[in-house]
Short mmCIF file of C-alpha atoms in Angstrom, two decimals:
data_model
loop_
_atom_site.label_atom_id
_atom_site.label_comp_id
_atom_site.label_asym_id
_atom_site.label_seq_id
_atom_site.Cartn_x
_atom_site.Cartn_y
_atom_site.Cartn_z
CA MET A 7 0.16 0.21 -0.24
CA ALA A 8 1.25 3.57 -0.90
CA ASP A 9 0.51 6.65 0.10
CA ALA A 10 -3.13 8.11 -0.02
CA ALA A 11 -1.95 9.92 -3.35
CA PHE A 12 0.21 9.35 -6.01
CA THR A 13 0.71 11.21 -9.21
CA ASP A 14 3.04 11.96 -11.92
CA VAL A 15 3.61 14.02 -15.15
CA THR A 16 5.42 11.50 -17.34
CA HIS A 17 6.77 10.96 -20.84
CA ALA A 18 6.12 7.13 -20.99
CA PRO A 19 3.38 5.09 -21.97
CA LEU A 20 0.85 5.02 -18.97
CA ASP A 21 0.33 1.59 -16.99
CA LEU A 22 -2.93 1.47 -15.35
CA GLY A 23 -2.46 -1.63 -13.69
CA ALA A 24 0.66 -0.47 -12.03
CA LEU A 25 -1.53 2.34 -10.50
CA ILE A 26 -4.31 0.16 -9.40
CA ALA A 27 -1.12 -1.85 -7.79
CA ARG A 28 -0.38 1.20 -6.00
CA VAL A 29 -3.50 1.88 -4.55
CA ALA A 30 -4.97 -1.51 -3.57
CA GLY A 31 -5.03 -3.62 -0.28
CA PRO A 32 -6.82 -5.54 1.78
CA ASP A 33 -8.92 -2.99 3.25
CA ALA A 34 -10.45 -1.70 -0.26
CA GLY A 35 -13.37 -3.70 -1.82
CA ALA A 36 -13.74 -0.96 -4.52
CA ILE A 37 -10.81 0.17 -7.37
CA ALA A 38 -12.48 2.33 -9.85
CA SER A 39 -10.47 3.47 -12.94
CA PHE A 40 -10.35 5.60 -15.92
CA VAL A 41 -8.04 5.91 -18.85
CA GLY A 42 -8.09 8.77 -21.43
CA THR A 43 -7.55 7.47 -24.51
CA VAL A 44 -6.64 9.41 -28.15
CA ARG A 45 -9.66 8.83 -30.56
CA ASN A 46 -9.72 8.76 -34.29
CA VAL A 47 -12.23 11.40 -34.38
CA HIS A 48 -12.72 14.86 -33.31
CA GLU A 49 -16.06 17.13 -34.42
CA GLY A 50 -15.68 14.87 -37.83
CA ARG A 51 -12.33 15.71 -38.43
CA ALA A 52 -10.24 12.56 -38.58
CA VAL A 53 -7.48 12.44 -36.11
CA THR A 54 -4.19 10.89 -36.55
CA GLY A 55 -2.27 11.33 -32.91
CA ILE A 56 -2.37 14.39 -30.67
CA ASP A 57 0.75 16.63 -29.11
CA TYR A 58 0.52 16.78 -25.44
CA GLU A 59 2.23 19.61 -24.20
CA ALA A 60 2.19 20.78 -20.34
CA TYR A 61 3.56 23.09 -17.67
CA GLU A 62 5.35 20.75 -16.11
CA PRO A 63 6.18 21.52 -12.99
CA MET A 64 2.47 23.13 -12.06
CA ALA A 65 0.96 20.47 -13.31
CA SER A 66 2.52 17.94 -11.29
CA LEU A 67 1.83 20.53 -8.22
CA GLU A 68 -1.85 20.57 -9.56
CA LEU A 69 -2.11 17.16 -9.98
CA ALA A 70 -0.97 16.28 -6.87
CA ARG A 71 -3.64 19.31 -5.42
CA VAL A 72 -6.81 17.27 -6.89
CA ALA A 73 -5.57 13.61 -5.52
CA ASN A 74 -5.20 15.52 -2.26
CA GLU A 75 -8.73 17.23 -2.66
CA ALA A 76 -10.35 13.79 -3.30
CA VAL A 77 -8.68 12.32 -0.58
CA ALA A 78 -10.02 15.08 1.89
CA ARG A 79 -13.24 14.73 0.53
CA TRP A 80 -13.94 11.19 0.36
CA PRO A 81 -11.44 9.74 3.19
CA GLY A 82 -9.88 6.78 3.49
CA VAL A 83 -9.69 6.78 -0.34
CA ARG A 84 -6.65 6.33 -1.83
CA VAL A 85 -5.74 7.77 -5.73
CA ALA A 86 -3.14 7.58 -8.45
CA ILE A 87 -2.99 9.68 -11.44
CA SER A 88 -0.48 9.78 -14.51
CA HIS A 89 -0.89 12.11 -17.03
CA ARG A 90 1.38 11.88 -20.30
CA VAL A 91 2.52 14.18 -22.35
CA GLY A 92 4.67 14.16 -25.58
CA THR A 93 3.33 13.05 -29.20
CA LEU A 94 0.28 10.20 -28.96
CA VAL A 95 -1.28 8.26 -31.64
CA VAL A 96 -4.74 6.86 -31.78
CA GLY A 97 -5.06 4.16 -29.02
CA ASP A 98 -2.39 5.75 -26.29
CA ALA A 99 -3.55 6.40 -23.46
CA SER A 100 -3.25 9.94 -22.20
CA VAL A 101 -4.55 9.75 -18.65
CA ALA A 102 -4.84 7.00 -16.16
CA ILE A 103 -6.57 7.18 -12.84
CA ALA A 104 -7.33 4.61 -10.22
CA VAL A 105 -9.48 4.97 -6.63
CA ALA A 106 -9.39 2.27 -3.95
CA SER A 107 -11.49 2.86 -1.10
CA ALA A 108 -13.94 0.35 1.63
CA ARG A 109 -16.59 0.41 -0.30
CA ARG A 110 -17.82 1.58 -4.16
CA ALA A 111 -19.34 4.88 -3.84
CA PRO A 112 -16.71 6.94 -2.60
CA ALA A 113 -14.21 5.21 -5.40
CA LEU A 114 -16.47 6.12 -8.50
CA ASP A 115 -17.21 9.36 -7.12
CA ALA A 116 -13.59 10.28 -6.83
CA VAL A 117 -12.68 9.00 -10.10
CA ARG A 118 -15.32 11.18 -11.76
CA PHE A 119 -14.22 14.30 -9.60
CA VAL A 120 -10.24 13.80 -10.83
CA ILE A 121 -11.05 13.59 -14.14
CA GLU A 122 -13.69 16.30 -14.45
CA THR A 123 -11.32 18.43 -12.17
CA LEU A 124 -7.59 17.82 -13.48
CA LYS A 125 -9.68 18.95 -16.89
CA VAL A 126 -10.06 22.19 -15.62
CA ARG A 127 -7.41 22.83 -13.84
CA VAL A 128 -4.09 21.16 -14.56
CA PRO A 129 -2.08 23.02 -17.29
CA ILE A 130 -1.89 20.75 -20.43
CA TRP A 131 -2.88 21.22 -23.95
CA LYS A 132 -3.06 19.33 -26.60
CA ARG A 133 -2.74 19.86 -30.56
CA GLU A 134 -4.34 17.56 -32.71
CA HIS A 135 -3.20 16.16 -35.91
CA TYR A 136 -5.48 15.61 -38.61
CA VAL A 137 -5.23 13.41 -41.70
CA ASP A 138 -4.98 15.89 -44.06
CA GLY A 139 -1.48 16.76 -42.08
CA THR A 140 -2.42 20.14 -40.40
CA ARG A 141 -2.50 20.77 -36.65
CA ALA A 142 -4.44 22.60 -34.25
CA TRP A 143 -4.33 23.43 -30.33
CA VAL A 144 -7.70 22.03 -28.93
CA ASP A 145 -9.54 25.15 -27.01
CA PRO A 146 -12.64 23.44 -25.20
CA THR A 147 -13.76 26.99 -24.14
CA ALA A 148 -14.23 27.98 -27.75
CA SER A 149 -16.05 24.57 -29.09
CA ALA A 150 -19.40 23.02 -28.43
CA HIS A 151 -18.09 19.89 -28.74
CA GLU A 152 -15.15 18.20 -26.84
CA SER A 153 -12.05 17.18 -28.25
CA ALA A 154 -10.59 13.75 -29.78
CA GLY A 155 -9.09 13.55 -25.89
CA ALA A 156 -11.50 11.85 -23.02
CA MET B 5 14.20 48.82 -19.20
CA ALA B 6 11.97 47.25 -16.48
CA HIS B 7 10.04 44.14 -17.26
CA VAL B 8 8.03 40.94 -15.86
CA THR B 9 9.22 37.53 -17.66
CA VAL B 10 5.88 35.96 -18.49
CA LEU B 11 5.95 31.99 -19.86
CA LEU B 12 4.06 31.12 -22.46
CA PHE B 13 3.09 27.86 -23.86
CA ALA B 14 0.91 25.88 -26.48
CA SER B 15 -1.28 27.97 -28.81
CA TYR B 16 0.04 31.23 -26.66
CA ALA B 17 3.30 30.61 -27.38
CA ASP B 18 2.51 30.22 -30.95
CA ALA B 19 0.71 33.75 -30.91
CA PHE B 20 3.82 35.16 -29.46
CA GLY B 21 6.29 33.51 -31.43
CA THR B 22 8.08 32.62 -27.68
CA ARG B 23 8.06 30.57 -24.81
CA THR B 24 9.32 33.39 -22.50
CA LEU B 25 8.12 36.90 -23.38
CA GLU B 26 9.39 39.72 -21.71
CA VAL B 27 6.46 42.21 -21.08
CA PRO B 28 7.19 46.12 -20.15
CA VAL B 29 5.90 46.21 -16.98
CA ARG B 30 7.88 47.06 -13.56
CA ALA B 31 6.99 45.13 -10.61
CA PRO B 32 5.53 45.08 -8.36
CA CYS B 33 2.54 45.01 -10.07
CA THR B 34 -0.81 43.33 -10.07
CA VAL B 35 -1.47 39.94 -12.80
CA ALA B 36 -4.23 42.06 -14.55
CA GLU B 37 -1.53 44.88 -15.67
CA VAL B 38 0.92 42.29 -17.09
CA VAL B 39 -1.72 41.02 -19.12
CA ASP B 40 -2.89 44.54 -20.38
CA ALA B 41 0.97 45.35 -21.01
CA MET B 42 0.96 41.84 -23.29
CA ARG B 43 -1.90 43.53 -25.41
CA SER B 44 0.08 45.65 -27.37
CA LEU B 45 2.59 43.46 -27.83
CA PRO B 46 2.84 41.23 -31.24
CA GLY B 47 0.79 38.62 -30.77
CA GLY B 48 -1.18 39.92 -28.05
CA ASP B 49 -4.70 40.35 -29.75
CA ARG B 50 -4.62 36.52 -29.59
CA LEU B 51 -5.43 36.89 -25.79
CA PRO B 52 -9.02 36.41 -24.13
CA SER B 53 -10.45 39.53 -22.25
CA GLU B 54 -9.57 37.45 -19.21
CA PRO B 55 -6.64 35.01 -19.35
CA LEU B 56 -5.57 32.61 -16.72
CA VAL B 57 -2.76 33.55 -14.91
CA ALA B 58 -0.35 31.17 -12.74
CA VAL B 59 2.02 33.26 -10.21
CA ASN B 60 4.49 30.73 -8.60
CA HIS B 61 2.50 27.44 -10.24
CA VAL B 62 -0.62 29.00 -8.35
CA TRP B 63 -3.95 29.84 -9.83
CA SER B 64 -4.15 33.63 -9.42
CA ALA B 65 -6.69 36.30 -9.63
CA PRO B 66 -6.44 39.39 -11.89
CA GLU B 67 -6.01 41.58 -8.50
CA THR B 68 -2.88 39.30 -7.47
CA LEU B 69 0.35 41.32 -6.80
CA VAL B 70 3.67 40.18 -9.00
CA GLN B 71 7.15 40.41 -7.78
CA SER B 72 10.13 40.71 -9.97
CA THR B 73 11.25 36.78 -8.49
CA ASP B 74 7.81 35.82 -9.33
CA GLU B 75 7.29 32.79 -12.01
CA VAL B 76 4.62 34.57 -14.16
CA ALA B 77 2.56 32.09 -16.21
CA VAL B 78 -0.17 33.20 -19.02
CA ILE B 79 -1.88 30.28 -19.78
CA PRO B 80 -4.00 29.17 -22.81
CA PRO B 81 -7.80 27.30 -22.08
CA VAL B 82 -6.22 23.89 -20.54
CA ALA B 83 -6.83 20.96 -22.34
CA GLY B 84 -5.74 18.22 -20.96
CA GLY B 85 -7.42 14.17 -20.10
CA MET C 1 -12.84 -4.57 -30.90
CA ALA C 2 -15.45 -7.33 -29.54
CA ASP C 3 -19.00 -7.14 -30.00
CA ALA C 4 -20.89 -4.07 -27.78
CA ALA C 5 -21.05 -6.39 -24.70
CA PHE C 6 -19.32 -9.31 -23.63
CA THR C 7 -20.49 -11.25 -20.01
CA ASP C 8 -18.88 -13.93 -17.97
CA VAL C 9 -18.91 -16.09 -15.16
CA THR C 10 -15.99 -18.08 -14.23
CA HIS C 11 -13.91 -19.72 -11.79
CA ALA C 12 -10.71 -18.64 -12.97
CA PRO C 13 -9.09 -15.14 -11.25
CA LEU C 14 -10.11 -12.35 -13.41
CA ASP C 15 -7.81 -9.71 -15.90
CA LEU C 16 -9.31 -6.59 -16.03
CA GLY C 17 -6.67 -5.60 -18.68
CA ALA C 18 -8.48 -8.25 -20.98
CA LEU C 19 -11.81 -7.18 -20.13
CA ILE C 20 -10.16 -3.29 -21.06
CA ALA C 21 -8.50 -4.70 -24.65
CA ARG C 22 -12.26 -6.08 -25.35
CA VAL C 23 -13.97 -2.66 -25.35
CA ALA C 24 -10.84 -0.34 -26.65
CA GLY C 25 -10.68 0.79 -29.96
CA PRO C 26 -9.93 3.88 -31.80
CA ASP C 27 -13.16 5.36 -31.74
CA ALA C 28 -13.41 5.12 -27.73
CA GLY C 29 -11.72 8.19 -26.13
CA ALA C 30 -12.73 7.02 -22.44
CA ILE C 31 -12.60 3.80 -20.75
CA ALA C 32 -13.83 3.50 -17.28
CA SER C 33 -13.38 0.30 -15.17
CA PHE C 34 -14.23 -1.07 -11.57
CA VAL C 35 -13.45 -4.19 -9.75
CA GLY C 36 -14.37 -5.47 -6.51
CA THR C 37 -11.92 -6.79 -4.53
CA VAL C 38 -12.45 -9.04 -1.17
CA ARG C 39 -11.49 -7.12 1.48
CA ASN C 40 -10.40 -7.87 5.52
CA VAL C 41 -13.28 -6.34 7.28
CA HIS C 42 -17.19 -6.92 7.68
CA GLU C 43 -18.95 -5.25 10.19
CA GLY C 44 -16.53 -5.07 12.48
CA ARG C 45 -15.52 -8.68 11.74
CA ALA C 46 -11.92 -9.83 10.59
CA VAL C 47 -12.51 -11.53 6.81
CA THR C 48 -9.96 -13.95 5.60
CA GLY C 49 -12.04 -14.52 2.52
CA ILE C 50 -15.30 -15.17 0.91
CA ASP C 51 -16.95 -18.04 -1.01
CA TYR C 52 -18.94 -16.84 -4.05
CA GLU C 53 -21.98 -19.30 -5.07
CA ALA C 54 -24.12 -18.55 -8.53
CA TYR C 55 -26.96 -19.96 -10.12
CA GLU C 56 -24.83 -19.99 -13.13
CA PRO C 57 -27.27 -20.42 -16.06
CA MET C 58 -29.22 -17.49 -14.43
CA ALA C 59 -26.19 -15.64 -13.52
CA SER C 60 -24.75 -15.70 -17.28
CA LEU C 61 -27.79 -14.83 -18.28
CA GLU C 62 -28.66 -11.75 -15.95
CA LEU C 63 -25.27 -10.50 -16.04
CA ALA C 64 -25.60 -10.10 -20.33
CA ARG C 65 -28.88 -8.68 -19.77
CA VAL C 66 -27.16 -6.07 -17.38
CA ALA C 67 -24.62 -5.39 -20.06
CA ASN C 68 -27.54 -5.27 -22.76
CA GLU C 69 -29.29 -2.60 -20.79
CA ALA C 70 -26.33 -0.30 -20.30
CA VAL C 71 -25.56 -0.68 -24.25
CA ALA C 72 -29.19 0.38 -24.84
CA ARG C 73 -29.32 3.05 -22.52
CA TRP C 74 -25.75 4.93 -23.38
CA PRO C 75 -25.82 3.70 -27.04
CA GLY C 76 -22.24 3.05 -28.65
CA VAL C 77 -20.63 2.08 -25.56
CA ARG C 78 -18.86 -1.02 -25.25
CA VAL C 79 -19.29 -3.23 -22.11
CA ALA C 80 -17.28 -6.48 -20.61
CA ILE C 81 -18.30 -7.67 -17.37
CA SER C 82 -16.48 -10.90 -15.62
CA HIS C 83 -17.87 -12.19 -12.05
CA ARG C 84 -15.84 -14.72 -10.53
CA VAL C 85 -17.28 -17.46 -8.30
CA GLY C 86 -15.52 -20.05 -6.03
CA THR C 87 -13.15 -19.42 -3.05
CA LEU C 88 -11.68 -16.38 -3.06
CA VAL C 89 -9.34 -14.61 -0.53
CA VAL C 90 -8.43 -11.22 0.82
CA GLY C 91 -7.23 -8.70 -2.20
CA ASP C 92 -8.85 -11.34 -4.70
CA ALA C 93 -11.20 -9.85 -7.73
CA SER C 94 -14.87 -11.13 -7.85
CA VAL C 95 -15.78 -8.77 -10.39
CA ALA C 96 -14.35 -6.63 -12.82
CA ILE C 97 -16.16 -4.13 -15.47
CA ALA C 98 -14.83 -2.22 -18.24
CA VAL C 99 -16.87 0.20 -20.57
CA ALA C 100 -15.05 2.07 -23.11
CA SER C 101 -17.34 5.11 -25.11
CA ALA C 102 -16.07 8.32 -27.53
CA ARG C 103 -16.49 10.46 -24.64
CA ARG C 104 -16.13 10.14 -20.46
CA ALA C 105 -19.63 10.48 -19.30
CA PRO C 106 -21.39 7.64 -20.76
CA ALA C 107 -18.85 5.57 -19.81
CA LEU C 108 -18.84 6.76 -15.94
CA ASP C 109 -22.29 6.54 -15.85
CA ALA C 110 -22.72 2.77 -17.81
CA VAL C 111 -19.68 1.30 -15.13
CA ARG C 112 -22.08 2.56 -12.01
CA PHE C 113 -25.09 1.18 -13.67
CA VAL C 114 -23.46 -1.97 -13.97
CA ILE C 115 -21.84 -2.72 -10.36
CA GLU C 116 -25.33 -1.37 -9.05
CA THR C 117 -27.43 -3.51 -11.23
CA LEU C 118 -25.92 -6.06 -10.98
CA LYS C 119 -25.81 -6.18 -7.24
CA VAL C 120 -29.28 -7.14 -6.91
CA ARG C 121 -29.98 -8.89 -9.81
CA VAL C 122 -27.46 -11.24 -11.13
CA PRO C 123 -28.47 -14.58 -8.42
CA ILE C 124 -24.86 -14.68 -7.43
CA TRP C 125 -23.95 -15.22 -3.25
CA LYS C 126 -21.03 -14.77 -0.88
CA ARG C 127 -20.10 -16.59 2.13
CA GLU C 128 -17.81 -14.99 4.50
CA HIS C 129 -14.86 -16.87 6.23
CA TYR C 130 -14.39 -15.31 9.87
CA VAL C 131 -10.60 -15.16 11.21
CA ASP C 132 -12.59 -17.28 13.93
CA GLY C 133 -13.10 -20.01 11.80
CA THR C 134 -17.03 -19.72 11.41
CA ARG C 135 -18.83 -18.54 8.14
CA ALA C 136 -22.00 -17.00 7.35
CA TRP C 137 -23.80 -16.12 3.86
CA VAL C 138 -24.30 -12.30 3.52
CA ASP C 139 -28.26 -11.15 3.37
CA PRO C 140 -28.07 -7.33 2.24
CA THR C 141 -31.61 -7.28 3.11
CA ALA C 142 -30.96 -7.81 7.06
CA SER C 143 -27.55 -5.70 7.68
CA ALA C 144 -27.27 -2.07 8.15
CA HIS C 145 -24.22 -2.20 6.54
CA GLU C 146 -23.03 -3.67 3.34
CA SER C 147 -20.51 -6.68 2.83
CA ALA C 148 -16.83 -7.47 2.62
CA GLY C 149 -17.24 -7.07 -1.03
CA ALA C 150 -17.75 -3.92 -2.95
CA MET D 28 -47.89 -37.47 -5.44
CA ALA D 29 -47.84 -34.31 -7.80
CA HIS D 30 -44.79 -31.97 -6.76
CA VAL D 31 -42.77 -29.51 -8.25
CA THR D 32 -38.75 -29.60 -7.96
CA VAL D 33 -37.44 -26.37 -7.20
CA LEU D 34 -33.84 -25.46 -6.61
CA LEU D 35 -32.28 -23.82 -3.66
CA PHE D 36 -28.86 -22.04 -2.75
CA ALA D 37 -26.66 -21.08 -0.47
CA SER D 38 -28.84 -19.91 2.63
CA TYR D 39 -31.89 -21.69 1.59
CA ALA D 40 -29.80 -24.98 0.32
CA ASP D 41 -28.56 -24.89 4.19
CA ALA D 42 -32.15 -24.12 5.20
CA PHE D 43 -34.01 -27.34 3.39
CA GLY D 44 -30.54 -29.01 3.63
CA THR D 45 -30.83 -30.29 -0.30
CA ARG D 46 -30.08 -28.06 -3.50
CA THR D 47 -33.07 -29.77 -5.21
CA LEU D 48 -36.40 -29.71 -3.64
CA GLU D 49 -39.66 -31.44 -4.40
CA VAL D 50 -42.70 -29.61 -3.25
CA PRO D 51 -45.94 -30.79 -2.87
CA VAL D 52 -47.97 -28.99 -5.13
CA ARG D 53 -49.55 -29.66 -8.36
CA ALA D 54 -48.89 -27.83 -11.43
CA PRO D 55 -50.03 -25.72 -13.02
CA CYS D 56 -49.90 -23.29 -10.60
CA THR D 57 -48.72 -20.21 -9.34
CA VAL D 58 -45.34 -18.91 -7.89
CA ALA D 59 -47.12 -17.89 -4.72
CA GLU D 60 -48.64 -21.37 -4.35
CA VAL D 61 -45.06 -23.26 -4.88
CA VAL D 62 -43.84 -20.92 -2.01
CA ASP D 63 -46.89 -21.78 0.09
CA ALA D 64 -46.33 -25.00 0.28
CA MET D 65 -42.58 -25.20 0.93
CA ARG D 66 -43.66 -23.30 4.01
CA SER D 67 -44.90 -26.63 5.48
CA LEU D 68 -41.21 -28.26 5.22
CA PRO D 69 -38.63 -28.31 7.57
CA GLY D 70 -36.49 -25.33 6.44
CA GLY D 71 -39.64 -23.57 5.58
CA ASP D 72 -40.02 -21.24 8.44
CA ARG D 73 -36.52 -19.78 7.31
CA LEU D 74 -38.22 -18.27 3.72
CA PRO D 75 -38.94 -14.64 4.19
CA SER D 76 -42.46 -13.67 3.32
CA GLU D 77 -41.78 -13.13 -0.05
CA PRO D 78 -38.73 -14.75 -1.61
CA LEU D 79 -37.40 -13.91 -4.79
CA VAL D 80 -38.32 -16.68 -7.71
CA ALA D 81 -36.94 -16.97 -11.23
CA VAL D 82 -39.21 -19.26 -13.43
CA ASN D 83 -36.78 -20.44 -16.44
CA HIS D 84 -34.20 -17.94 -15.71
CA VAL D 85 -35.80 -15.24 -15.09
CA TRP D 86 -37.23 -12.98 -12.48
CA SER D 87 -41.21 -14.02 -11.66
CA ALA D 88 -43.64 -12.26 -9.83
CA PRO D 89 -45.99 -14.35 -7.12
CA GLU D 90 -48.62 -14.54 -9.95
CA THR D 91 -46.65 -16.31 -12.51
CA LEU D 92 -47.84 -19.91 -13.85
CA VAL D 93 -45.42 -22.70 -12.92
CA GLN D 94 -45.68 -25.58 -15.39
CA SER D 95 -44.40 -28.98 -14.88
CA THR D 96 -41.49 -28.77 -17.15
CA ASP D 97 -40.31 -24.98 -15.97
CA GLU D 98 -37.37 -24.83 -13.98
CA VAL D 99 -38.08 -22.92 -10.95
CA ALA D 100 -35.76 -21.61 -8.21
CA VAL D 101 -36.38 -20.16 -4.70
CA ILE D 102 -33.30 -17.39 -4.50
CA PRO D 103 -31.73 -16.00 -1.17
CA PRO D 104 -31.27 -12.39 -1.47
CA VAL D 105 -28.50 -11.62 -3.57
CA ALA D 106 -25.50 -10.56 -2.76
CA GLY D 107 -22.85 -10.59 -5.63
CA GLY D 108 -20.32 -8.17 -6.79
#
């Protein structure tokens, strides 16, 4: 069993199993998790990949703050979050979250809180690569739809 | 000349053509004053009316005071996940 | 990519990664999952293991019905569910659920629906083993608390 | 003697001491009639007022008709997951 919160921003491929192993333990009856992956379409345009860029020192701190807020809000949960940066292709995981708790409700609630909160608070950006060779930064505030990430 | 160095990322780095922008404003000043001074620089028209700003890795309000030793980042709409 | 719904009732250890691989695909931006594990305490009593018994033909059918209901309710999701039966020890996974969808909200909602629904509808029972050597069937309708499962 | 065979599991199998119980009732009859006939057998006092019943692997109401060829299961409170 690890500390109540583990977070990292990494250039390496994500490993959900390793995050689950970090939060699992004999007192945990429930492990909820979430993986965001690069998908092949955004607002009708074919996407081939995404560059993820981070303001790394702040992204690491903010990710840890989000995890710690989840632990404060659902006492007893353990949270592990990894966010990948760099160039990803369709199917690659960009974010992985695992939450363990004694009971299922806090684990499910905390996973949702973490993904919703990190998307609005952690300074990470994505530039989509389209099949026609063009690239564009995703601006969630300018779009009625969401991006090809999760 | 007095200036505050601002870190830029993603679409803002593209807009200003740099990742570290020297903004002609004298610290201590407010976050709002830094942003206003950026608007007169090339690319400044691409900033929204109230961009996100972090001071020393913490989200900060327009009235937050910036010291010359602070790390200031003006941040495009985040899109992680 | 597999069919929209995969379910099984198995005596073998569960493999969340295999379930995720079943639902993943280039059109999926989000994969939510849940694992229920045997935990070491129930209503203050130390638990060492649980026998899971199923009315197997009906449990398999009912699990498939739950998965198909999730797919009907959140069109486009893909759902994979495995429920283990037999004698499990603390830390073993008893149920694993993976849901993929283009966007995160349906995946998160459907995982919650599946775990909540299977717990009241799928004919599976558990007999807890206590550290003092006694065993007892869990009756969720007789208890203010939930059991040492998820 | 006419009977309906009922499958039992978990705590009900323990209560009646068997996993297949011959219940003295003539099909066709209702689910409620099967359950009522079980109450007079040894262990029948352990049944709740309205136990869960499945007929041919489908959850069934007390008024559901049971045929002699149906697979009937009287099911303890479920506790999977």
